[in-house]
């Protein structure tokens, strides 16, 4: 898990460096607008864009770090139940685990809401800019938005993976033998954990991988429809 945390840090540092480098590229060397932006104004724009992207990616990294810690806690719970003697003790440990999950998710749900709003605005704007600004928006100028979108999506996938981990816990407990005469108690514990529906919650809504994929799918439909209508108006 420590390696995964170091990998996440390297990923976000790479994204931030990519945003900073791509922000320094001029939009079009032959345009007068870029000639005016040379010097101090261009440097100021690059600095502001780098700071803005750094704040967003730092926020995303913080949420991702917490999500990775919660995932580690679930793995530790799954490792500890092997040495547990009774299903009742497993249920007690699970109560504490899901309480920590719910408390942590409530603590960062506002951060996820902000990231979701940023993602919802950046996805259509970046795609529309790339579709209708081919001359004014080459690939280097689109990279900052694309890299930030990738970083935010990565965080949502980490948070949604926690809920997917929780859905696999009942199957693991059902495969463990606690001794003779504990089959009924084990089944009750499995049913209790399954009905608890533990996971990563955002404003009372359980975040899953299916939700993240549907979110991106719906936004792709919205963007395509917007681009089609704008193309018809320009034609």
Short mmCIF file of C-alpha atoms in Angstrom, two decimals:
data_model
loop_
_atom_site.label_atom_id
_atom_site.label_comp_id
_atom_site.label_asym_id
_atom_site.label_seq_id
_atom_site.Cartn_x
_atom_site.Cartn_y
_atom_site.Cartn_z
CA UNK A 1 0.00 0.00 0.00
CA UNK A 2 2.93 2.33 0.63
CA UNK A 3 4.05 1.73 -2.95
CA UNK A 4 0.57 2.57 -4.19
CA UNK A 5 0.63 5.82 -2.20
CA UNK A 6 4.01 6.72 -3.69
CA UNK A 7 2.68 5.88 -7.12
CA UNK A 8 -0.31 8.17 -6.62
CA UNK A 9 2.01 10.98 -5.57
CA UNK A 10 4.15 10.43 -8.66
CA UNK A 11 1.05 10.43 -10.86
CA UNK A 12 -0.20 13.77 -9.56
CA UNK A 13 3.27 15.33 -9.71
CA UNK A 14 3.52 14.17 -13.32
CA UNK A 15 0.10 15.66 -14.11
CA UNK A 16 1.02 18.98 -12.51
CA UNK A 17 4.35 19.09 -14.35
CA UNK A 18 2.53 18.31 -17.59
CA UNK A 19 0.10 21.17 -16.99
CA UNK A 20 2.96 23.58 -16.23
CA UNK A 21 4.97 22.59 -19.32
CA UNK A 22 2.00 22.59 -21.69
CA UNK A 23 0.88 25.99 -20.40
CA UNK A 24 4.16 27.51 -21.56
CA UNK A 25 3.53 26.62 -25.22
CA UNK A 26 2.24 29.50 -27.36
CA UNK A 27 -1.15 29.04 -28.97
CA UNK A 28 -0.05 30.06 -32.44
CA UNK A 29 3.35 31.53 -33.23
CA UNK A 30 2.05 33.48 -36.19
CA UNK A 31 -0.71 35.35 -34.40
CA UNK A 32 -0.47 38.89 -33.07
CA UNK A 33 -2.25 37.86 -29.90
CA UNK A 34 0.67 35.66 -28.91
CA UNK A 35 3.10 38.44 -29.72
CA UNK A 36 1.31 40.62 -27.18
CA UNK A 37 1.37 37.85 -24.61
CA UNK A 38 5.13 37.44 -24.79
CA UNK A 39 7.21 38.62 -21.91
CA UNK A 40 5.68 39.42 -18.55
CA UNK A 41 2.06 38.87 -19.54
CA UNK A 42 2.75 35.40 -20.88
CA UNK A 43 4.77 34.51 -17.78
CA UNK A 44 1.96 35.77 -15.55
CA UNK A 45 -0.61 33.65 -17.39
CA UNK A 46 1.60 30.56 -17.10
CA UNK A 47 2.14 31.15 -13.37
CA UNK A 48 -1.57 31.67 -12.67
CA UNK A 49 -2.57 28.59 -14.65
CA UNK A 50 0.09 26.52 -12.90
CA UNK A 51 -1.08 27.70 -9.47
CA UNK A 52 -4.73 27.10 -10.32
CA UNK A 53 -4.04 23.58 -11.60
CA UNK A 54 -1.81 22.90 -8.61
CA UNK A 55 -4.62 23.78 -6.18
CA UNK A 56 -7.05 21.49 -8.01
CA UNK A 57 -4.58 18.60 -8.20
CA UNK A 58 -3.57 19.03 -4.54
CA UNK A 59 -7.22 18.83 -3.56
CA UNK A 60 -7.65 15.74 -5.73
CA UNK A 61 -4.52 14.16 -4.27
CA UNK A 62 -5.76 14.73 -0.73
CA UNK A 63 -9.05 13.01 -1.46
CA UNK A 64 -7.21 10.22 -3.26
CA UNK A 65 -4.85 9.76 -0.31
CA UNK A 66 -7.78 9.37 2.06
CA UNK A 67 -9.44 6.93 -0.33
CA UNK A 68 -6.25 4.89 -0.53
CA UNK A 69 -6.06 4.83 3.30
CA UNK A 70 -9.65 3.60 3.55
CA UNK A 71 -8.89 0.90 1.00
CA UNK A 72 -5.92 -0.18 3.13
CA UNK A 73 -8.18 -0.32 6.19
CA UNK A 74 -10.56 -2.68 4.41
CA UNK A 75 -7.64 -4.89 3.38
CA UNK A 76 -6.47 -4.95 6.99
CA UNK A 77 -9.94 -5.98 8.12
CA UNK A 78 -10.01 -8.83 5.60
CA UNK A 79 -6.60 -9.99 6.82
CA UNK A 80 -7.56 -9.83 10.49
CA UNK A 81 -10.76 -11.88 10.25
CA UNK A 82 -8.75 -14.97 9.37
CA UNK A 83 -7.51 -15.10 12.96
CA UNK A 84 -10.89 -14.16 14.44
CA UNK A 85 -12.52 -16.88 16.52
CA UNK A 86 -16.22 -16.05 16.18
CA UNK A 87 -18.55 -14.43 13.62
CA UNK A 88 -19.88 -12.10 16.32
CA UNK A 89 -16.41 -10.62 16.73
CA UNK A 90 -16.21 -10.15 12.97
CA UNK A 91 -19.49 -8.23 13.02
CA UNK A 92 -18.18 -6.03 15.85
CA UNK A 93 -14.99 -5.21 13.96
CA UNK A 94 -17.01 -4.51 10.83
CA UNK A 95 -19.19 -2.05 12.75
CA UNK A 96 -16.11 -0.02 13.63
CA UNK A 97 -14.76 -0.29 10.09
CA UNK A 98 -17.90 0.96 8.39
CA UNK A 99 -18.22 3.74 10.98
CA UNK A 100 -14.76 4.98 10.00
CA UNK A 101 -15.70 4.69 6.33
CA UNK A 102 -18.83 6.77 6.79
CA UNK A 103 -17.05 9.41 8.90
CA UNK A 104 -14.19 9.76 6.43
CA UNK A 105 -16.52 10.00 3.44
CA UNK A 106 -18.60 12.67 5.17
CA UNK A 107 -15.42 14.65 5.90
CA UNK A 108 -14.38 14.84 2.23
CA UNK A 109 -17.76 14.88 0.49
CA UNK A 110 -17.65 18.66 -0.02
CA UNK A 111 -14.24 18.33 -1.65
CA UNK A 112 -15.63 15.68 -3.98
CA UNK A 113 -18.55 17.96 -4.81
CA UNK A 114 -16.15 20.73 -5.80
CA UNK A 115 -14.13 18.32 -7.92
CA UNK A 116 -17.31 17.04 -9.55
CA UNK A 117 -18.35 20.61 -10.47
CA UNK A 118 -14.91 21.33 -11.91
CA UNK A 119 -15.04 18.10 -13.90
CA UNK A 120 -18.55 18.83 -15.16
CA UNK A 121 -17.41 22.21 -16.49
CA UNK A 122 -14.02 21.21 -17.87
CA UNK A 123 -15.15 18.16 -19.87
CA UNK A 124 -17.51 19.97 -22.30
CA UNK A 125 -15.40 23.13 -22.48
CA UNK A 126 -12.23 21.23 -23.32
CA UNK A 127 -13.94 19.08 -25.96
CA UNK A 128 -15.73 22.04 -27.55
CA UNK A 129 -12.50 24.04 -27.56
CA UNK A 130 -10.73 21.20 -29.30
CA UNK A 131 -13.51 20.68 -31.85
CA UNK A 132 -14.17 24.29 -32.85
CA UNK A 133 -10.78 25.81 -32.18
CA UNK A 134 -8.48 23.59 -34.18
CA UNK A 135 -6.34 26.54 -35.27
CA UNK A 136 -6.50 28.53 -32.08
CA UNK A 137 -6.28 25.55 -29.71
CA UNK A 138 -3.59 23.03 -30.73
CA UNK A 139 -2.86 19.97 -28.62
CA UNK A 140 -0.39 21.64 -26.18
CA UNK A 141 -2.99 24.24 -25.17
CA UNK A 142 -5.60 21.51 -24.60
CA UNK A 143 -3.29 19.36 -22.47
CA UNK A 144 -3.80 21.29 -19.19
CA UNK A 145 -7.53 20.64 -19.23
CA UNK A 146 -7.09 17.03 -20.31
CA UNK A 147 -4.53 16.32 -17.57
CA UNK A 148 -6.70 17.88 -14.85
CA UNK A 149 -9.70 15.86 -16.04
CA UNK A 150 -7.61 12.67 -15.85
CA UNK A 151 -6.49 13.50 -12.31
CA UNK A 152 -10.02 14.14 -11.07
CA UNK A 153 -11.34 10.98 -12.74
CA UNK A 154 -8.55 8.99 -11.11
CA UNK A 155 -9.68 10.22 -7.68
CA UNK A 156 -13.30 9.30 -8.34
CA UNK A 157 -12.22 5.83 -9.42
CA UNK A 158 -10.22 5.41 -6.19
CA UNK A 159 -13.21 6.46 -4.09
CA UNK A 160 -15.61 4.22 -6.02
CA UNK A 161 -13.23 1.27 -5.63
CA UNK A 162 -13.87 1.36 -1.86
CA UNK A 163 -17.52 0.48 -2.38
CA UNK A 164 -16.51 -2.33 -4.72
CA UNK A 165 -14.18 -3.70 -2.05
CA UNK A 166 -16.97 -3.72 0.51
CA UNK A 167 -19.19 -5.78 -1.79
CA UNK A 168 -16.59 -8.58 -1.81
CA UNK A 169 -16.25 -8.83 1.97
CA UNK A 170 -19.34 -11.08 2.54
CA UNK A 171 -18.03 -13.66 0.08
CA UNK A 172 -14.72 -13.78 1.94
CA UNK A 173 -16.38 -14.27 5.33
CA UNK A 174 -18.65 -16.94 3.93
CA UNK A 175 -15.56 -18.91 2.86
CA UNK A 176 -13.99 -18.90 6.35
CA UNK A 177 -14.64 -21.72 8.80
CA UNK A 178 -15.02 -20.53 12.40
CA UNK A 179 -15.55 -24.02 13.80
CA UNK A 180 -18.37 -26.45 14.24
CA UNK A 181 -21.79 -25.05 15.12
CA UNK A 182 -21.02 -21.54 13.82
CA UNK A 183 -22.63 -21.89 10.40
CA UNK A 184 -25.83 -20.07 11.40
CA UNK A 185 -23.94 -17.25 13.10
CA UNK A 186 -21.63 -16.95 10.11
CA UNK A 187 -24.57 -16.68 7.73
CA UNK A 188 -26.16 -14.05 9.93
CA UNK A 189 -22.92 -12.08 9.90
CA UNK A 190 -22.70 -12.34 6.12
CA UNK A 191 -26.29 -11.13 5.73
CA UNK A 192 -25.67 -8.30 8.17
CA UNK A 193 -22.56 -7.08 6.32
CA UNK A 194 -24.31 -7.37 2.97
CA UNK A 195 -27.36 -5.45 4.19
CA UNK A 196 -25.19 -2.74 5.79
CA UNK A 197 -24.23 -1.58 2.27
CA UNK A 198 -20.97 -0.09 3.45
CA UNK A 199 -18.88 1.95 1.06
CA UNK A 200 -17.92 5.48 0.12
CA UNK A 201 -20.92 7.79 0.51
CA UNK A 202 -21.29 11.30 -0.87
CA UNK A 203 -24.23 13.19 0.65
CA UNK A 204 -25.94 9.91 1.50
CA UNK A 205 -25.40 8.40 -1.95
CA UNK A 206 -23.17 5.36 -2.36
CA UNK A 207 -20.44 6.03 -4.91
CA UNK A 208 -19.75 3.09 -7.23
CA UNK A 209 -17.76 2.48 -10.40
CA UNK A 210 -21.01 2.18 -12.34
CA UNK A 211 -21.98 5.70 -11.29
CA UNK A 212 -18.63 7.13 -12.40
CA UNK A 213 -18.88 5.45 -15.80
CA UNK A 214 -22.50 6.61 -16.24
CA UNK A 215 -21.49 10.16 -15.30
CA UNK A 216 -18.87 10.26 -18.03
CA UNK A 217 -21.20 8.59 -20.51
CA UNK A 218 -23.96 11.15 -19.93
CA UNK A 219 -21.55 14.05 -20.24
CA UNK A 220 -20.24 12.64 -23.51
CA UNK A 221 -23.81 12.59 -24.82
CA UNK A 222 -24.33 16.20 -23.71
CA UNK A 223 -21.08 17.33 -25.30
CA UNK A 224 -21.80 15.54 -28.59
CA UNK A 225 -25.27 17.10 -28.76
CA UNK A 226 -23.86 20.56 -28.02
CA UNK A 227 -21.17 20.17 -30.67
CA UNK A 228 -23.74 18.96 -33.21
CA UNK A 229 -26.02 21.93 -32.57
CA UNK A 230 -23.15 24.40 -32.68
CA UNK A 231 -21.94 22.83 -35.92
CA UNK A 232 -25.37 23.24 -37.47
CA UNK A 233 -25.52 26.89 -36.38
CA UNK A 234 -22.09 27.63 -37.83
CA UNK A 235 -23.01 25.88 -41.09
#
